[in-house]
CSV table of C-alpha atoms in Angstrom, one decimal:
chain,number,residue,atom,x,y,z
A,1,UNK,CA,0.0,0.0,0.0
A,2,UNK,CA,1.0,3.4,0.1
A,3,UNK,CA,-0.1,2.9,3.4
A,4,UNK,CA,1.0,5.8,5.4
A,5,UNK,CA,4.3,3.4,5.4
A,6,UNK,CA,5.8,5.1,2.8
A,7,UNK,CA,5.9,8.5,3.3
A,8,UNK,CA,9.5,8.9,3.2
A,9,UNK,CA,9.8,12.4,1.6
A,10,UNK,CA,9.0,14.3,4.9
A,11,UNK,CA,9.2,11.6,7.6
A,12,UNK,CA,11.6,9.7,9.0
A,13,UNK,CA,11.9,5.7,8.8
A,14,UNK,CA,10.7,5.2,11.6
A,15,UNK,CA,7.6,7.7,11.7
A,16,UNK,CA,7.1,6.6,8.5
A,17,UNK,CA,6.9,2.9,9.3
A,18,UNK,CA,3.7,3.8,11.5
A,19,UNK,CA,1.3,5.2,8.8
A,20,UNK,CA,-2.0,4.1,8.5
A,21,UNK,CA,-1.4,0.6,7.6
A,22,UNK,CA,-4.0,-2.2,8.6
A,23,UNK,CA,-3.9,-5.7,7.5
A,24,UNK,CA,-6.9,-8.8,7.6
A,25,UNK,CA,-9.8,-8.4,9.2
A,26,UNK,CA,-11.1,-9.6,12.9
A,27,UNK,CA,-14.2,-9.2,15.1
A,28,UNK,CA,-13.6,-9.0,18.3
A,29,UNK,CA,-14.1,-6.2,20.1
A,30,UNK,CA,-12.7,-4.1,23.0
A,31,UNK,CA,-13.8,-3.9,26.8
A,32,UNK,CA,-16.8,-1.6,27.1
A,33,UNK,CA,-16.4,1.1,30.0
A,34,UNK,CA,-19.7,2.3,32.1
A,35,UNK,CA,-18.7,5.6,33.5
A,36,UNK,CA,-20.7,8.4,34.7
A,37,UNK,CA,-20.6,11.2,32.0
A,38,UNK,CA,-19.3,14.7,32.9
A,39,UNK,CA,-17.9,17.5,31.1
A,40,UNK,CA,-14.4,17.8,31.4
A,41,UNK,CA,-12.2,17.4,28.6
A,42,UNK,CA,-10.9,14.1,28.4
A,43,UNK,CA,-13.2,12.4,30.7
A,44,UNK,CA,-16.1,10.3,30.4
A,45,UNK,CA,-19.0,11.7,28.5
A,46,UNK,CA,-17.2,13.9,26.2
A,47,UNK,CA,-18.0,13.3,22.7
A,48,UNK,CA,-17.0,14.2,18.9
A,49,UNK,CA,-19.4,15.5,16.2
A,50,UNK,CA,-18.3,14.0,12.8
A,51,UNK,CA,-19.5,15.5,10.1
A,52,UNK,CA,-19.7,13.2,7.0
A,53,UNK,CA,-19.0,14.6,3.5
A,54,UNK,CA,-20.8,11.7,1.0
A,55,UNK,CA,-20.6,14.1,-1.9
A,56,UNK,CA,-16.7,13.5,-2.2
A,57,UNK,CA,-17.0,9.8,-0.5
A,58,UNK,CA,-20.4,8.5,-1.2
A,59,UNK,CA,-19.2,4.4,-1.3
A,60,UNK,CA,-17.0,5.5,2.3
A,61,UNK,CA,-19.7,7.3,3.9
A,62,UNK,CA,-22.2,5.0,3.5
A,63,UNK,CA,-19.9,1.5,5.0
A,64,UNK,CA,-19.1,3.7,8.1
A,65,UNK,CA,-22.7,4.7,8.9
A,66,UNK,CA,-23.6,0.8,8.5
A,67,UNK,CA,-21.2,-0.1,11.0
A,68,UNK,CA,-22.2,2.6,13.2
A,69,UNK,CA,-25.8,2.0,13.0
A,70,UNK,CA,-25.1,-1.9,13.8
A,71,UNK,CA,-23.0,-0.7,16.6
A,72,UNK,CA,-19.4,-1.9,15.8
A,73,UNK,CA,-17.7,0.9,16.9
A,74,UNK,CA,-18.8,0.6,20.5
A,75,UNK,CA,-16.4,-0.5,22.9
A,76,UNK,CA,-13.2,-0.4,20.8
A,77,UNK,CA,-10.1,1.8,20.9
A,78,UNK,CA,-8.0,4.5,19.2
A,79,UNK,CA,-5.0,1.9,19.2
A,80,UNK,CA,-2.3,4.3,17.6
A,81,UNK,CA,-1.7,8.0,18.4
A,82,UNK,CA,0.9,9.9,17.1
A,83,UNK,CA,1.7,13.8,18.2
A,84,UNK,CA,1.2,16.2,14.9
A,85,UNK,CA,-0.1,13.9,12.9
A,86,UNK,CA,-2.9,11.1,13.3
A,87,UNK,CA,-5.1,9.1,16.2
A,88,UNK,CA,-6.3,6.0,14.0
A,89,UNK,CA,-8.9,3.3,15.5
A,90,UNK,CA,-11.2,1.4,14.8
A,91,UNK,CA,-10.0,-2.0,14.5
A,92,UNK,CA,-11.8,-4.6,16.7
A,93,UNK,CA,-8.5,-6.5,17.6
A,94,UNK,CA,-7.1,-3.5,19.0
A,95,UNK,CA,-3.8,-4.1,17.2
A,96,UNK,CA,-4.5,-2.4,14.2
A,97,UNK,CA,-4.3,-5.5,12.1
A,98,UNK,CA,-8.0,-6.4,12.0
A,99,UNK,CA,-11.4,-5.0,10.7
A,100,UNK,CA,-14.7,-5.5,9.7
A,101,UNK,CA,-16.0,-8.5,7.5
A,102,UNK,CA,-16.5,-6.1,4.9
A,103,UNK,CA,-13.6,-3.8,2.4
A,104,UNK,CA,-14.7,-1.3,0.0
A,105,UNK,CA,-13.5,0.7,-3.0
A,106,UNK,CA,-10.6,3.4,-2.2
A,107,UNK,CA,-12.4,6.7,-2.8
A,108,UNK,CA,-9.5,8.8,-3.9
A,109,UNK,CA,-7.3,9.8,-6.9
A,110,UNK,CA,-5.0,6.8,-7.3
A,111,UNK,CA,-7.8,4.9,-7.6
A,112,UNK,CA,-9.5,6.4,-10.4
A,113,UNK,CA,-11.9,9.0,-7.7
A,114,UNK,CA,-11.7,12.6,-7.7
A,115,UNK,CA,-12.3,12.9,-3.6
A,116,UNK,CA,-11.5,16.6,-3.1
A,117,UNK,CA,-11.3,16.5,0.5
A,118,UNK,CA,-7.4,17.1,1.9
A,119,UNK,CA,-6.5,16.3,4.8
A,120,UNK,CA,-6.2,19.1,6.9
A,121,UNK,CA,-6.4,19.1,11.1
A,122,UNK,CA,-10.1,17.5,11.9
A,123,UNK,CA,-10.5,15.5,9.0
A,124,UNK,CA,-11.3,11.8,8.9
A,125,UNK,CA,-10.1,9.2,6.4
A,126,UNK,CA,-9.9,5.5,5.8
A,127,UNK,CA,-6.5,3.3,6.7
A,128,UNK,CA,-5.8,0.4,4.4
A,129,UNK,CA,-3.7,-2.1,3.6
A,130,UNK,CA,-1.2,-1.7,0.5
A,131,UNK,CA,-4.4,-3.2,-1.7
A,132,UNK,CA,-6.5,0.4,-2.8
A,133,UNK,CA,-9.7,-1.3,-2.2
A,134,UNK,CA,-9.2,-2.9,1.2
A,135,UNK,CA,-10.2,-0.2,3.4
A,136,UNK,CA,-13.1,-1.9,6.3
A,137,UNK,CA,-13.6,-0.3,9.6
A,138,UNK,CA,-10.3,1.5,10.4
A,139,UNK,CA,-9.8,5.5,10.7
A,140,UNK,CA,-7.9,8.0,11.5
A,141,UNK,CA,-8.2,11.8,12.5
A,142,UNK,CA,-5.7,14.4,11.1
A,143,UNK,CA,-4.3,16.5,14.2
A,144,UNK,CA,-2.2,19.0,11.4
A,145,UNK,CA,-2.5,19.1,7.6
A,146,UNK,CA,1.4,19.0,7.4
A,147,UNK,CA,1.2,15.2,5.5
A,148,UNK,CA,-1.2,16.5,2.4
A,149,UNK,CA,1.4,16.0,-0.3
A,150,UNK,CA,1.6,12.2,0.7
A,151,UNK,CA,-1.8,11.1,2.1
A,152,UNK,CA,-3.9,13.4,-0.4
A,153,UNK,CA,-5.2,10.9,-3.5
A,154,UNK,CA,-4.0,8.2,-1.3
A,155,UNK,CA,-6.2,7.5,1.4
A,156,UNK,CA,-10.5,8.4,1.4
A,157,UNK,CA,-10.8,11.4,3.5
A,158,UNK,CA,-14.6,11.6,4.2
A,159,UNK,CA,-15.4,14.1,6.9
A,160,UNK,CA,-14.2,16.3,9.1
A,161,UNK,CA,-14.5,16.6,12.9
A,162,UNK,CA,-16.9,19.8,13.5
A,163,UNK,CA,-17.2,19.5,17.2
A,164,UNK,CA,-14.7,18.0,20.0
A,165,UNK,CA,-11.8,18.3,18.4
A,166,UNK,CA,-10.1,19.2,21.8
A,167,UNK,CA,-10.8,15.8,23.0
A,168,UNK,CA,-9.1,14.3,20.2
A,169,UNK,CA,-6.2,16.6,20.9
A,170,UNK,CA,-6.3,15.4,24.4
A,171,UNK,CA,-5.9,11.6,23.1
A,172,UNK,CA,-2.0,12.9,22.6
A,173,UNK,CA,-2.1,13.7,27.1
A,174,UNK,CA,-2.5,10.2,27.5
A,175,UNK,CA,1.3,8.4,27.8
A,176,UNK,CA,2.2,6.0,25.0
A,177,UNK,CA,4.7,3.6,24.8
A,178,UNK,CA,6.0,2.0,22.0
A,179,UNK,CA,3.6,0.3,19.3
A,180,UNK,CA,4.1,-2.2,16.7
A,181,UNK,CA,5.1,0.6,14.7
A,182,UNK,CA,8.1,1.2,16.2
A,183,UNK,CA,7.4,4.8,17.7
A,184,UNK,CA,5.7,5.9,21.1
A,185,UNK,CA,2.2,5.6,19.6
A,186,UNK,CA,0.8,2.5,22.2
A,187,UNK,CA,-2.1,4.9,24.8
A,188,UNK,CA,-0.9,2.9,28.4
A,189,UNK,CA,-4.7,3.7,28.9
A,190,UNK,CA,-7.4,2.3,26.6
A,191,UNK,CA,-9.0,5.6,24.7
A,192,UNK,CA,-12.2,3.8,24.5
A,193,UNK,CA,-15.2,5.1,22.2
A,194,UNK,CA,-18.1,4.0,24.2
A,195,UNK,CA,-20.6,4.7,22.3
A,196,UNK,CA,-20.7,5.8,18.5
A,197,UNK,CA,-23.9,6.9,17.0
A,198,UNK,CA,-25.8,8.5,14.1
A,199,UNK,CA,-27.1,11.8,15.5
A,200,UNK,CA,-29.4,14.3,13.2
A,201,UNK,CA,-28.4,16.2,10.2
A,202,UNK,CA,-26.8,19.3,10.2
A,203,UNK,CA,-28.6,22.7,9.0
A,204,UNK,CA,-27.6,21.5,5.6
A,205,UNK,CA,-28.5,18.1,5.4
A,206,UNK,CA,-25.0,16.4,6.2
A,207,UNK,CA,-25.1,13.0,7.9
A,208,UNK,CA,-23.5,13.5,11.2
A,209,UNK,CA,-21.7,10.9,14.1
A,210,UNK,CA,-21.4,11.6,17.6
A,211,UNK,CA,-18.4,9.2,19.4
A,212,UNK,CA,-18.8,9.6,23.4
A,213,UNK,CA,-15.3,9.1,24.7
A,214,UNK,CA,-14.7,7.4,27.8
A,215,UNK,CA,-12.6,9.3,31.1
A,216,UNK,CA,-8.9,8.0,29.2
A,217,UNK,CA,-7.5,10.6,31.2
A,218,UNK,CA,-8.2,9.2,34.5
């Protein structure tokens, strides 16, 4: 893949060796965590708005509101976090080999789609393995949009984070060691998405996700 493993014009090696690779596909899932919501960042209760964009994604948009509508996401983990550039989860394994039983078509330029969506800070796009159409359940969230050159036409940006991005930027407060990747990206505490849920339109019609985060910062 030009799975973010090969971004070797800005990164080093070992960064690069981190990128948004997932491989197979699994379905297990992740420890589910009950606590009382408040309203802190970081703690239990917060959430993220997602805001889906299925005019530049259409095939994307409409896998991940399956899976959040048959509840998938619950329960599992943002597995890999990396300062400045991405939080990726997702995966039921928790490993960031697995997925869903399902991979779709890569909605970008390489693969023959003109998906105008970059990916600057708040976005959210597909990982993959090195196969263009073997994007399932795995994401990941943009913290800067310093990697456009490599990840733009590569990977299916479809939305963007419109509320809650400080608690994805808190996800980097929580200490990592280090991951299969090779770099400090492994949360020592689970960043668990409790719940993940369709939620009403926005004022313009667009489809919209609301992840409620549990307290990772406890």
């Amino acid at each position: 893949m030009k799975c973010l493993g090969n971004l070797k014009k800005v990164m080093t090696a070992a960064v690069a060796a981190t990128m948004l690779m997932m491989v197979g596909c699994g379905n297990s899932s992740s420890n589910k965590k009950n606590n009382e919501p408040t309203t802190a960042a970081g703690q239990s209760g917060n959430t993220i708005i997602i805001t889906l964009n299925a005019e530049q994604a259409p095939i994307t948009c409409e896998n991940f509101e399956k899976l959040v509508k048959e509840g998938f996401y619950d329960g599992l983990i943002f597995h890999r976090v990396i300062d400045g550039f991405m939080a990726q989860g997702g995966d039921p394994e928790g490993t960031g080999m697995g997925g869903s039983e399902n991979t779709i078509k890569g909605e970008f330029k390489a693969n023959g789609v003109n998906n105008e969506l970059s990916h600057q800070r708040g976005v959210i796009s597909m990982a993959r393995a090195q196969d263009y159409d073997s994007a399932s359940s795995q994401f990941f969230i943009c913290y800067t949009g310093n990697y456009t050159a490599d990840l733009d036409g590569y990977y299916a940006a479809f939305g963007n984070v419109t509320e809650g991005m400080e608690v994805v930027e808190d996800f980097t407060r929580v200490p990592r060691t280090q991951g299969g990747d090779g770099n400090m990206s492994k949360p020592t505490t689970p960043i668990v998405m409790e719940k993940v849920e369709m939620i009403e339109p926005d004022a313009n019609g667009w489809h919209r996700v609301k992840i409620t985060m549990n307290n990772f910062l406890e």
